PDB file of C-alpha atoms and ligand atoms in Angstrom:
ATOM      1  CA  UNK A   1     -30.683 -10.586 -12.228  1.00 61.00           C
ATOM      2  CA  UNK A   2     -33.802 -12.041 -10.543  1.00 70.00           C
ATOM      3  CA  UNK A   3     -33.767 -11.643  -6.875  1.00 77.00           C
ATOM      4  CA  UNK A   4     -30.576  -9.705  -6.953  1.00 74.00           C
ATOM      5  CA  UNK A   5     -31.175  -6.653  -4.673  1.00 70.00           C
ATOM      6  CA  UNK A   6     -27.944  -4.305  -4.931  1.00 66.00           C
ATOM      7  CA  UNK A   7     -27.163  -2.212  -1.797  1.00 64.00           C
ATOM      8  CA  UNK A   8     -24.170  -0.489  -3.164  1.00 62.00           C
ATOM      9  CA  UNK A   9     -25.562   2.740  -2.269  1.00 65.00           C
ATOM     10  CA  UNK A  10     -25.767   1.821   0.968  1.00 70.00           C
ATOM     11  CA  UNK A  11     -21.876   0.443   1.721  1.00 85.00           C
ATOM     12  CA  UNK A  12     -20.561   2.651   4.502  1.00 91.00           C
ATOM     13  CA  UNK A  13     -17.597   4.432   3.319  1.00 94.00           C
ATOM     14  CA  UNK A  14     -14.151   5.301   4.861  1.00 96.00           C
ATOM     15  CA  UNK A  15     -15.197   8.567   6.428  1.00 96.00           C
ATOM     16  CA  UNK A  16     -18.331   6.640   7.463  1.00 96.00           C
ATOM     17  CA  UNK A  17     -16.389   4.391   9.076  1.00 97.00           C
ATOM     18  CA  UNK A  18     -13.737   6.586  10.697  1.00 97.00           C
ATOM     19  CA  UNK A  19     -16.650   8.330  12.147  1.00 97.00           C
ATOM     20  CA  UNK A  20     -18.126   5.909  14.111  1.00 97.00           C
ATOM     21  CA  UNK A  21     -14.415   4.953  15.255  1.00 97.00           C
ATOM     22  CA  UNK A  22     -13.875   8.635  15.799  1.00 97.00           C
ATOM     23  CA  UNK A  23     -10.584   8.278  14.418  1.00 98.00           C
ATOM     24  CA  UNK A  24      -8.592   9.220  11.426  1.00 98.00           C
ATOM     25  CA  UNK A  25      -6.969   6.210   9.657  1.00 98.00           C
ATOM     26  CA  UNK A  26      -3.420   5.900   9.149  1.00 98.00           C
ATOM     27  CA  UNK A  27      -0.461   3.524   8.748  1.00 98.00           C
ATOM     28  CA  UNK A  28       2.154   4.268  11.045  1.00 98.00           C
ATOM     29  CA  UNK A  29       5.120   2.393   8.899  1.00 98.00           C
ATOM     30  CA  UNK A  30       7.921   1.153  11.293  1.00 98.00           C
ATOM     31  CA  UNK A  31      11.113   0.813   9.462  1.00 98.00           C
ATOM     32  CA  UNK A  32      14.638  -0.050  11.177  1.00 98.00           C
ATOM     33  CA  UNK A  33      17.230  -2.894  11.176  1.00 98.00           C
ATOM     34  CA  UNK A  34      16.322  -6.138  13.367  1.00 96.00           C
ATOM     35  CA  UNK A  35      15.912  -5.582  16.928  1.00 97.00           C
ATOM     36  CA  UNK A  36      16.282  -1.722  16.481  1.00 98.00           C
ATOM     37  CA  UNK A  37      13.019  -1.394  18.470  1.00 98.00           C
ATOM     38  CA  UNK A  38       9.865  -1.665  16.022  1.00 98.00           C
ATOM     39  CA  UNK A  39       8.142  -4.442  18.100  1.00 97.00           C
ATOM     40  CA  UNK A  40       8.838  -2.555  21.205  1.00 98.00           C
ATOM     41  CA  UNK A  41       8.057   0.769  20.394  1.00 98.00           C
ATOM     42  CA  UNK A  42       4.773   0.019  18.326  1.00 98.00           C
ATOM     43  CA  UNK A  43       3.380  -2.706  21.174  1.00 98.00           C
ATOM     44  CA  UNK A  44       3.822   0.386  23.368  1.00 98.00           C
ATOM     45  CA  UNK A  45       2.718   3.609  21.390  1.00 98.00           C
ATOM     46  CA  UNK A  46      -0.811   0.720  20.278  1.00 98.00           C
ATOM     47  CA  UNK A  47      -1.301   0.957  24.168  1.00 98.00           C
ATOM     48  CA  UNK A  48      -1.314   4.006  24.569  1.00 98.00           C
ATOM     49  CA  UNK A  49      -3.280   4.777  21.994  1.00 98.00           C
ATOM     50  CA  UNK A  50      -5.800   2.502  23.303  1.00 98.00           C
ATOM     51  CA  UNK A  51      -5.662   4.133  26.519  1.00 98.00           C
ATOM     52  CA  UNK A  52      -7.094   7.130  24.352  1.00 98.00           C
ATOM     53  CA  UNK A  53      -9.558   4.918  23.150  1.00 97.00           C
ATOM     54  CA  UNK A  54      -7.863   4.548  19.556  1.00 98.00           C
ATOM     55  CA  UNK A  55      -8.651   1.278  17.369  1.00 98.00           C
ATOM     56  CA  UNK A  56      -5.731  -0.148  15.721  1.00 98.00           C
ATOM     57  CA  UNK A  57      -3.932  -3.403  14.323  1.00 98.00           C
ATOM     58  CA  UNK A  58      -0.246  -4.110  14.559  1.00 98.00           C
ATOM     59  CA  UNK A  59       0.922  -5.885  11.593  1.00 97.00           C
ATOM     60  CA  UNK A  60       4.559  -7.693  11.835  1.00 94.00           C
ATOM     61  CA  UNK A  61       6.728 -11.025  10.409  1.00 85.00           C
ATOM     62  CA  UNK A  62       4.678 -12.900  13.107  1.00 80.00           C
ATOM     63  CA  UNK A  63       1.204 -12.675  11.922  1.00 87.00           C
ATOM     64  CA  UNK A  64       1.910 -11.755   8.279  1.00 91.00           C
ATOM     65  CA  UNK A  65       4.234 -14.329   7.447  1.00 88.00           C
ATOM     66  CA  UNK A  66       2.846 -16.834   9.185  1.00 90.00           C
ATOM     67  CA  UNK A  67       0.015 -16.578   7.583  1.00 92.00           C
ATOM     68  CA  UNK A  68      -1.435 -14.512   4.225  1.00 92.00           C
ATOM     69  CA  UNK A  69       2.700 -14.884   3.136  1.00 93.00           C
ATOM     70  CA  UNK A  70       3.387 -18.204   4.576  1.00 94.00           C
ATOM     71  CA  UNK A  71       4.306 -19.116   0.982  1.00 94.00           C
ATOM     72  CA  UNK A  72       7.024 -16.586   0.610  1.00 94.00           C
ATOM     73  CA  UNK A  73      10.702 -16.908   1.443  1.00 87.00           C
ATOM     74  CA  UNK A  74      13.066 -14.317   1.427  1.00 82.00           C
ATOM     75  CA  UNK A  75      14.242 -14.014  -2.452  1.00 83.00           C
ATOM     76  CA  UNK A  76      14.376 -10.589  -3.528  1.00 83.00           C
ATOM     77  CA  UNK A  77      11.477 -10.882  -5.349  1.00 91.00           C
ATOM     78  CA  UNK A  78       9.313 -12.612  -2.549  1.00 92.00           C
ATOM     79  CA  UNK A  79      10.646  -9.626  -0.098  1.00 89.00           C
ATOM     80  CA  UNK A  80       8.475  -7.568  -2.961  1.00 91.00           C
ATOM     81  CA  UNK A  81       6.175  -9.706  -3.263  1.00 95.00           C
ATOM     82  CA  UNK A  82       5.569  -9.441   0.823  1.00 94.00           C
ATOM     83  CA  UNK A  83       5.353  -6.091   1.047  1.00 95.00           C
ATOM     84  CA  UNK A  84       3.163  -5.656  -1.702  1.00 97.00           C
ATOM     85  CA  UNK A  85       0.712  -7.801   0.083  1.00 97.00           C
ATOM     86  CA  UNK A  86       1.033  -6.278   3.292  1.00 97.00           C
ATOM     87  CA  UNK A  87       0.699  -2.985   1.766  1.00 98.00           C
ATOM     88  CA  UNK A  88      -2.621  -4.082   0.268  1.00 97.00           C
ATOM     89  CA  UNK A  89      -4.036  -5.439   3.605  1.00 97.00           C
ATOM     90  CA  UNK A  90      -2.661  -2.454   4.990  1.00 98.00           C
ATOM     91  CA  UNK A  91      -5.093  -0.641   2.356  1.00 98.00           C
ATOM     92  CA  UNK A  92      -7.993  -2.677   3.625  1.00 97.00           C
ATOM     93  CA  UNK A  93      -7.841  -1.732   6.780  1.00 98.00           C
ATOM     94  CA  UNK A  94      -7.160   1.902   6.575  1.00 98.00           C
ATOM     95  CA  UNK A  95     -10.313   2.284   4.276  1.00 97.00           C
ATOM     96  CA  UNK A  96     -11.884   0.222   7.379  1.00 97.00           C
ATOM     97  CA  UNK A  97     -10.832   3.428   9.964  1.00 98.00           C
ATOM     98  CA  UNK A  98      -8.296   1.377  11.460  1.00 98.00           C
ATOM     99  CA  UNK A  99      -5.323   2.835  12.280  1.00 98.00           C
ATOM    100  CA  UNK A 100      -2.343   0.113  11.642  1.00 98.00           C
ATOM    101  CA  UNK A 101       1.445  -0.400  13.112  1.00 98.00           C
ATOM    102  CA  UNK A 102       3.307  -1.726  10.456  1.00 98.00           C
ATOM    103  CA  UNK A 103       6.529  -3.589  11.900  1.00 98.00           C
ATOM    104  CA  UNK A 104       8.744  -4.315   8.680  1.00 96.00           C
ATOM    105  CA  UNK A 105      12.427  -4.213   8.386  1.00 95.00           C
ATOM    106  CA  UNK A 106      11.603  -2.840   4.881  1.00 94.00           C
ATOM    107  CA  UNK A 107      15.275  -2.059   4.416  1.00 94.00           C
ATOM    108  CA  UNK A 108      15.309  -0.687   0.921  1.00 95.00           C
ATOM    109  CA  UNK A 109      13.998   2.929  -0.643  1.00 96.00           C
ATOM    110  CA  UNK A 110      12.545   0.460  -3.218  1.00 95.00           C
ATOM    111  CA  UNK A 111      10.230  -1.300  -0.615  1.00 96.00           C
ATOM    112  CA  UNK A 112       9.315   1.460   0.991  1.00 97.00           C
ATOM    113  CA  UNK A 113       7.866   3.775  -1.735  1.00 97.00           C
ATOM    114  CA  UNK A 114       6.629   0.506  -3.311  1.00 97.00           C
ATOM    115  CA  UNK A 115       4.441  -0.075   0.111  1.00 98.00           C
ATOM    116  CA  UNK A 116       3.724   4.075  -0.051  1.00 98.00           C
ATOM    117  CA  UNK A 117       2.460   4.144  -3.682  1.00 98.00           C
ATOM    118  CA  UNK A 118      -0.183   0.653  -2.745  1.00 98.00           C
ATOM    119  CA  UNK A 119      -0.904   2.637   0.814  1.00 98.00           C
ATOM    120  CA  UNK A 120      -1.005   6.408  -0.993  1.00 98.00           C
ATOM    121  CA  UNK A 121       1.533   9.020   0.216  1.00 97.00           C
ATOM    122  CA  UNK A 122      -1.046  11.007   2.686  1.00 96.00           C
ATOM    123  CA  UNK A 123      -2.027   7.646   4.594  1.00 98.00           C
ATOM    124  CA  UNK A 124       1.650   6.845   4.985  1.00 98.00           C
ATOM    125  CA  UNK A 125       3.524   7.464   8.034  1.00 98.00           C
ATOM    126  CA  UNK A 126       7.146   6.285   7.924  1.00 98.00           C
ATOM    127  CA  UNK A 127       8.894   6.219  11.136  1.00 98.00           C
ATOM    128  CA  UNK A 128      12.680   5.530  11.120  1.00 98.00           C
ATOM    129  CA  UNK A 129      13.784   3.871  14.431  1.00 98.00           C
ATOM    130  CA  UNK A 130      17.297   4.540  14.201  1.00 98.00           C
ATOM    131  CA  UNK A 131      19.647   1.883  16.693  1.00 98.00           C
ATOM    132  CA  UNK A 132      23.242   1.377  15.569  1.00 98.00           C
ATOM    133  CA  UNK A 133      23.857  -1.802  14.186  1.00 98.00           C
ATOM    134  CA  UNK A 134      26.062  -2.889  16.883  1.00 98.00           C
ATOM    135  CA  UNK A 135      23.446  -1.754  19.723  1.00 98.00           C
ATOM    136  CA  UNK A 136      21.021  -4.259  17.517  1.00 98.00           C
ATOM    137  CA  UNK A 137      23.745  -6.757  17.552  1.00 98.00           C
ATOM    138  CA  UNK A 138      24.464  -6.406  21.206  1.00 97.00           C
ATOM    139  CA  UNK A 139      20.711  -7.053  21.827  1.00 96.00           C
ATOM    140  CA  UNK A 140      20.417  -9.829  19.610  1.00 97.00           C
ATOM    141  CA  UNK A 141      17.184 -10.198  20.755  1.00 94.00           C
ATOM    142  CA  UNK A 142      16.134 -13.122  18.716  1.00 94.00           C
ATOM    143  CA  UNK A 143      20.280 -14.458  18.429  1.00 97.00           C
ATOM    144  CA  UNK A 144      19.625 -13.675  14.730  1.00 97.00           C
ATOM    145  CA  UNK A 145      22.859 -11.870  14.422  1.00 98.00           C
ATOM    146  CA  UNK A 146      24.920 -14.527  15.981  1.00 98.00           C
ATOM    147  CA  UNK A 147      23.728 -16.587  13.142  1.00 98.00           C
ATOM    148  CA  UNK A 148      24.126 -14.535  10.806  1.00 97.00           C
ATOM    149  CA  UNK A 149      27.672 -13.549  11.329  1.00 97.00           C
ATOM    150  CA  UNK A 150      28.502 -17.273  11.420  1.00 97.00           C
ATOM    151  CA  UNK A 151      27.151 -18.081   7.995  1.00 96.00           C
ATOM    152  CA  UNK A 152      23.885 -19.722   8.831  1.00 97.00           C
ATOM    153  CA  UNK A 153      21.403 -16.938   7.548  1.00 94.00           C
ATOM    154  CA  UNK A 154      22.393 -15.387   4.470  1.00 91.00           C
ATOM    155  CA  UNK A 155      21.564 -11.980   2.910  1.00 89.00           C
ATOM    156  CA  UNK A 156      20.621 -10.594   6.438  1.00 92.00           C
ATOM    157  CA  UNK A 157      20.553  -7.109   6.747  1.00 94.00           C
ATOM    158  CA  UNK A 158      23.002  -5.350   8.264  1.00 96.00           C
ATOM    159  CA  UNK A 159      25.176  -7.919   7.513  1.00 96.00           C
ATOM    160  CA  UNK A 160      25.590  -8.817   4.670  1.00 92.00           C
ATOM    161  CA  UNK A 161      22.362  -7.129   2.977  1.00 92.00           C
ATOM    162  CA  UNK A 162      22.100  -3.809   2.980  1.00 95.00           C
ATOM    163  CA  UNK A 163      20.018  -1.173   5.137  1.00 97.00           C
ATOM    164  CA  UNK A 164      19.125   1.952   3.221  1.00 98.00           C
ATOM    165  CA  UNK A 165      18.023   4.630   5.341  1.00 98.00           C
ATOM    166  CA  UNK A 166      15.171   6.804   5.105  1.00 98.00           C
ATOM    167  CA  UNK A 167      16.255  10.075   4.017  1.00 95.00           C
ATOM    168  CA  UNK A 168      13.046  11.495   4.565  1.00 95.00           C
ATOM    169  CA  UNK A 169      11.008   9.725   7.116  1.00 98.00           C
ATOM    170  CA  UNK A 170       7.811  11.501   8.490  1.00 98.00           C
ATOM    171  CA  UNK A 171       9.814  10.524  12.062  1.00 98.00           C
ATOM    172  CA  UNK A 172      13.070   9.781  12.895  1.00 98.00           C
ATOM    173  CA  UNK A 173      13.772   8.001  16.382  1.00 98.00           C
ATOM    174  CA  UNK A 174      16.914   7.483  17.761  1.00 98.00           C
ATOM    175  CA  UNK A 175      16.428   4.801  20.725  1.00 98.00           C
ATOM    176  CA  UNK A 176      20.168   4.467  21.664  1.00 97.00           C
ATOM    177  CA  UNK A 177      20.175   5.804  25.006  1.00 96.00           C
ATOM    178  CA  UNK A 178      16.676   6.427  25.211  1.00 98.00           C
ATOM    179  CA  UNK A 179      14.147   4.345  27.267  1.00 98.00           C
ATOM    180  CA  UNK A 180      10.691   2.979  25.182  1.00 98.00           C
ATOM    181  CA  UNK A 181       8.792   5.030  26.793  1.00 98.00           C
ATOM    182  CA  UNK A 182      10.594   8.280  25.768  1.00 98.00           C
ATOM    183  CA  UNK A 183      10.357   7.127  22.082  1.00 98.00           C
ATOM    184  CA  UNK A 184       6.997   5.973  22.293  1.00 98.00           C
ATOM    185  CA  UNK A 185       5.438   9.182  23.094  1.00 98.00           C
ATOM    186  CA  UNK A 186       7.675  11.329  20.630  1.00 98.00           C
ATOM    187  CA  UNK A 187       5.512   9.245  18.503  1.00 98.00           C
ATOM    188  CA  UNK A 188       2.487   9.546  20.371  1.00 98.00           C
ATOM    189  CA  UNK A 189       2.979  13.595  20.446  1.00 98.00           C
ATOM    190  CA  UNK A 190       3.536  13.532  16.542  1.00 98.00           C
ATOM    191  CA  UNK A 191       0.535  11.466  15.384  1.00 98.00           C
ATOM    192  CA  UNK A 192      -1.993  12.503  18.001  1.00 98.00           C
ATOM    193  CA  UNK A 193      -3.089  15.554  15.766  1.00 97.00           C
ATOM    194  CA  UNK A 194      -3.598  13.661  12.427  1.00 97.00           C
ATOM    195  CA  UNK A 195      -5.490  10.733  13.783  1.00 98.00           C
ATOM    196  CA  UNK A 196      -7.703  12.869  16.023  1.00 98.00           C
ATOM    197  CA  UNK A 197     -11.381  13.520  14.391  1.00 91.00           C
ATOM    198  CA  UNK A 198     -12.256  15.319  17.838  1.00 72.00           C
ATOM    199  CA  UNK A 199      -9.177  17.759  18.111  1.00 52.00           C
ATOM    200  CA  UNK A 200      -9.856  19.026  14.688  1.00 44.00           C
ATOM    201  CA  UNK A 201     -13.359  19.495  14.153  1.00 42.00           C
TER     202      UNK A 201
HETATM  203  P1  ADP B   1      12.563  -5.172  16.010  1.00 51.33           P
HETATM  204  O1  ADP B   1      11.066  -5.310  16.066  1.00 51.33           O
HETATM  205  O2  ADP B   1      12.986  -3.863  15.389  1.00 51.33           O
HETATM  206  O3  ADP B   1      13.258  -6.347  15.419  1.00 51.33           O
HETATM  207  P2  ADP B   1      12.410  -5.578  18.864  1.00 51.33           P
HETATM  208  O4  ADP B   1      11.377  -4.584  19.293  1.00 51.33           O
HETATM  209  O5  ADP B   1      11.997  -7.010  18.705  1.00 51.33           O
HETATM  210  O6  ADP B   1      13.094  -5.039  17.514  1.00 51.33           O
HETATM  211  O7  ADP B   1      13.636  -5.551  19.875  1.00 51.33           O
HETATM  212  C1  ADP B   1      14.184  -4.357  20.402  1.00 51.33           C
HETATM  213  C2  ADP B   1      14.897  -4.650  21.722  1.00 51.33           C
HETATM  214  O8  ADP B   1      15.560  -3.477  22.165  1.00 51.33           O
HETATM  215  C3  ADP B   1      13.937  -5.058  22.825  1.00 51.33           C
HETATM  216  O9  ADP B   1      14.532  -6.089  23.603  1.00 51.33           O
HETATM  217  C4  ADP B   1      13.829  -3.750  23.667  1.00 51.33           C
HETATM  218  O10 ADP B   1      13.527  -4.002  25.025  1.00 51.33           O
HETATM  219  C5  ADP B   1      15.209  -3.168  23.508  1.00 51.33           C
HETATM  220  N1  ADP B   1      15.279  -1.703  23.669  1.00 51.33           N
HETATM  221  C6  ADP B   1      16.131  -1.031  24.460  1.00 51.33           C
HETATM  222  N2  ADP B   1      15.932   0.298  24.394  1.00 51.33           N
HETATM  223  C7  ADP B   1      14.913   0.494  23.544  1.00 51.33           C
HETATM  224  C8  ADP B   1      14.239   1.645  23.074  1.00 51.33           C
HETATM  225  N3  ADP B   1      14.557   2.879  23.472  1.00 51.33           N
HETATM  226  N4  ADP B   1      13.247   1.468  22.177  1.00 51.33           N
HETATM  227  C9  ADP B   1      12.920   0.224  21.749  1.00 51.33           C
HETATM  228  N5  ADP B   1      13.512  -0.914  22.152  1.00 51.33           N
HETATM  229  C10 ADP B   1      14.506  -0.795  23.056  1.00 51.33           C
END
């Protein structure tokens, strides 16, 4: 143990951190069928959050599964197997002060208390954005669908995997017939007053 100098004592902690973000950490877990509106709504409630001078990280397919998952496919035990991992880098950052947008189609209960139980139950935020599957389909944004229906991706949900609703989501957000920015800052309105250190001290 020669020249070994330990600083454990001296590793900043969660609330340390949080402090000097002056934030309260959270993961704000977006959970909804393909092109229901996670993207969207999180790109849009991260800026304005940042307007309020909130730190966070989105976390979605494209810089999760290209990278840290890039070995997983879409088995059902690779789906587990990805949101186990995301749920532990989720876990990183929240004991980091970050505040994280999770953008997962996470379609079963399964999933989504597996992800709750890694994250913990009070540092989980599950927000249901609710779009019809044939407003999703009409969108198409990414002509997923399209394939889909003619037999080129299998198991896709919606389709022909299945979409289990939250029955109990922390916030449910119906964007049929609602612009972004209406849903982004029902979100906004419901999160301000658990991430805020300064409203609550
Ligand atoms: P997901 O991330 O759930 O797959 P996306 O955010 O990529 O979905 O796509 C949602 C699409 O729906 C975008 O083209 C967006 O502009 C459109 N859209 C229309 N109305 C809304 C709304 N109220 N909220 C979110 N997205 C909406």
């Amino acid at each position: 143990m020669k020249n070994i100098h330990p600083v454990f004592d001296q590793i900043l902690g969660r609330q340390d951190k949080e402090a000097i973000l002056n934030q309260k950490s959270i993961a704000l877990w977006f959970t909804g069928l393909s092109g229901s509106g996670k993207t969207t709504i999180a790109r849009h409630v991260e800026g304005e959050l940042a307007k309020r001078g909130f730190f966070t990280q989105v976390l979605d397919g494209d810089n999760i599964r290209s990278g840290i998952n890039n070995n997983l496919g879409f088995s059902e035990e690779d789906r587990h197997e990805n949101i186990r991992r995301i749920a532990e880098v989720t876990k990183l950052f929240i004991n980091c002060g970050v505040i994280t947008l999770n953008c997962f189609i996470s379609p079963t209960m399964k999933m989504r208390s597996l992800a709750r139980s890694i994250i913990s139950d009070k540092n989980f935020f599950e927000i249901f954005v609710d779009t019809p599957l044939d407003i999703c389909e009409q969108r198409d944004v990414k002509g997923l669908y399209k394939k889909a229906r003619a037999g080129e991706i299998k198991h896709f949900t919606g389709i022909d995997s299945p979409f289990e609703e939250p029955r109990n989501p922390n916030l449910h957000v119906k964007t049929h017939g609602e612009t972004i920015e209406h849903c982004t800052s029902v979100i906004i309105d419901a999160i301000l007053p658990i991430i805020s250190l300064r409203n609550t001290k």
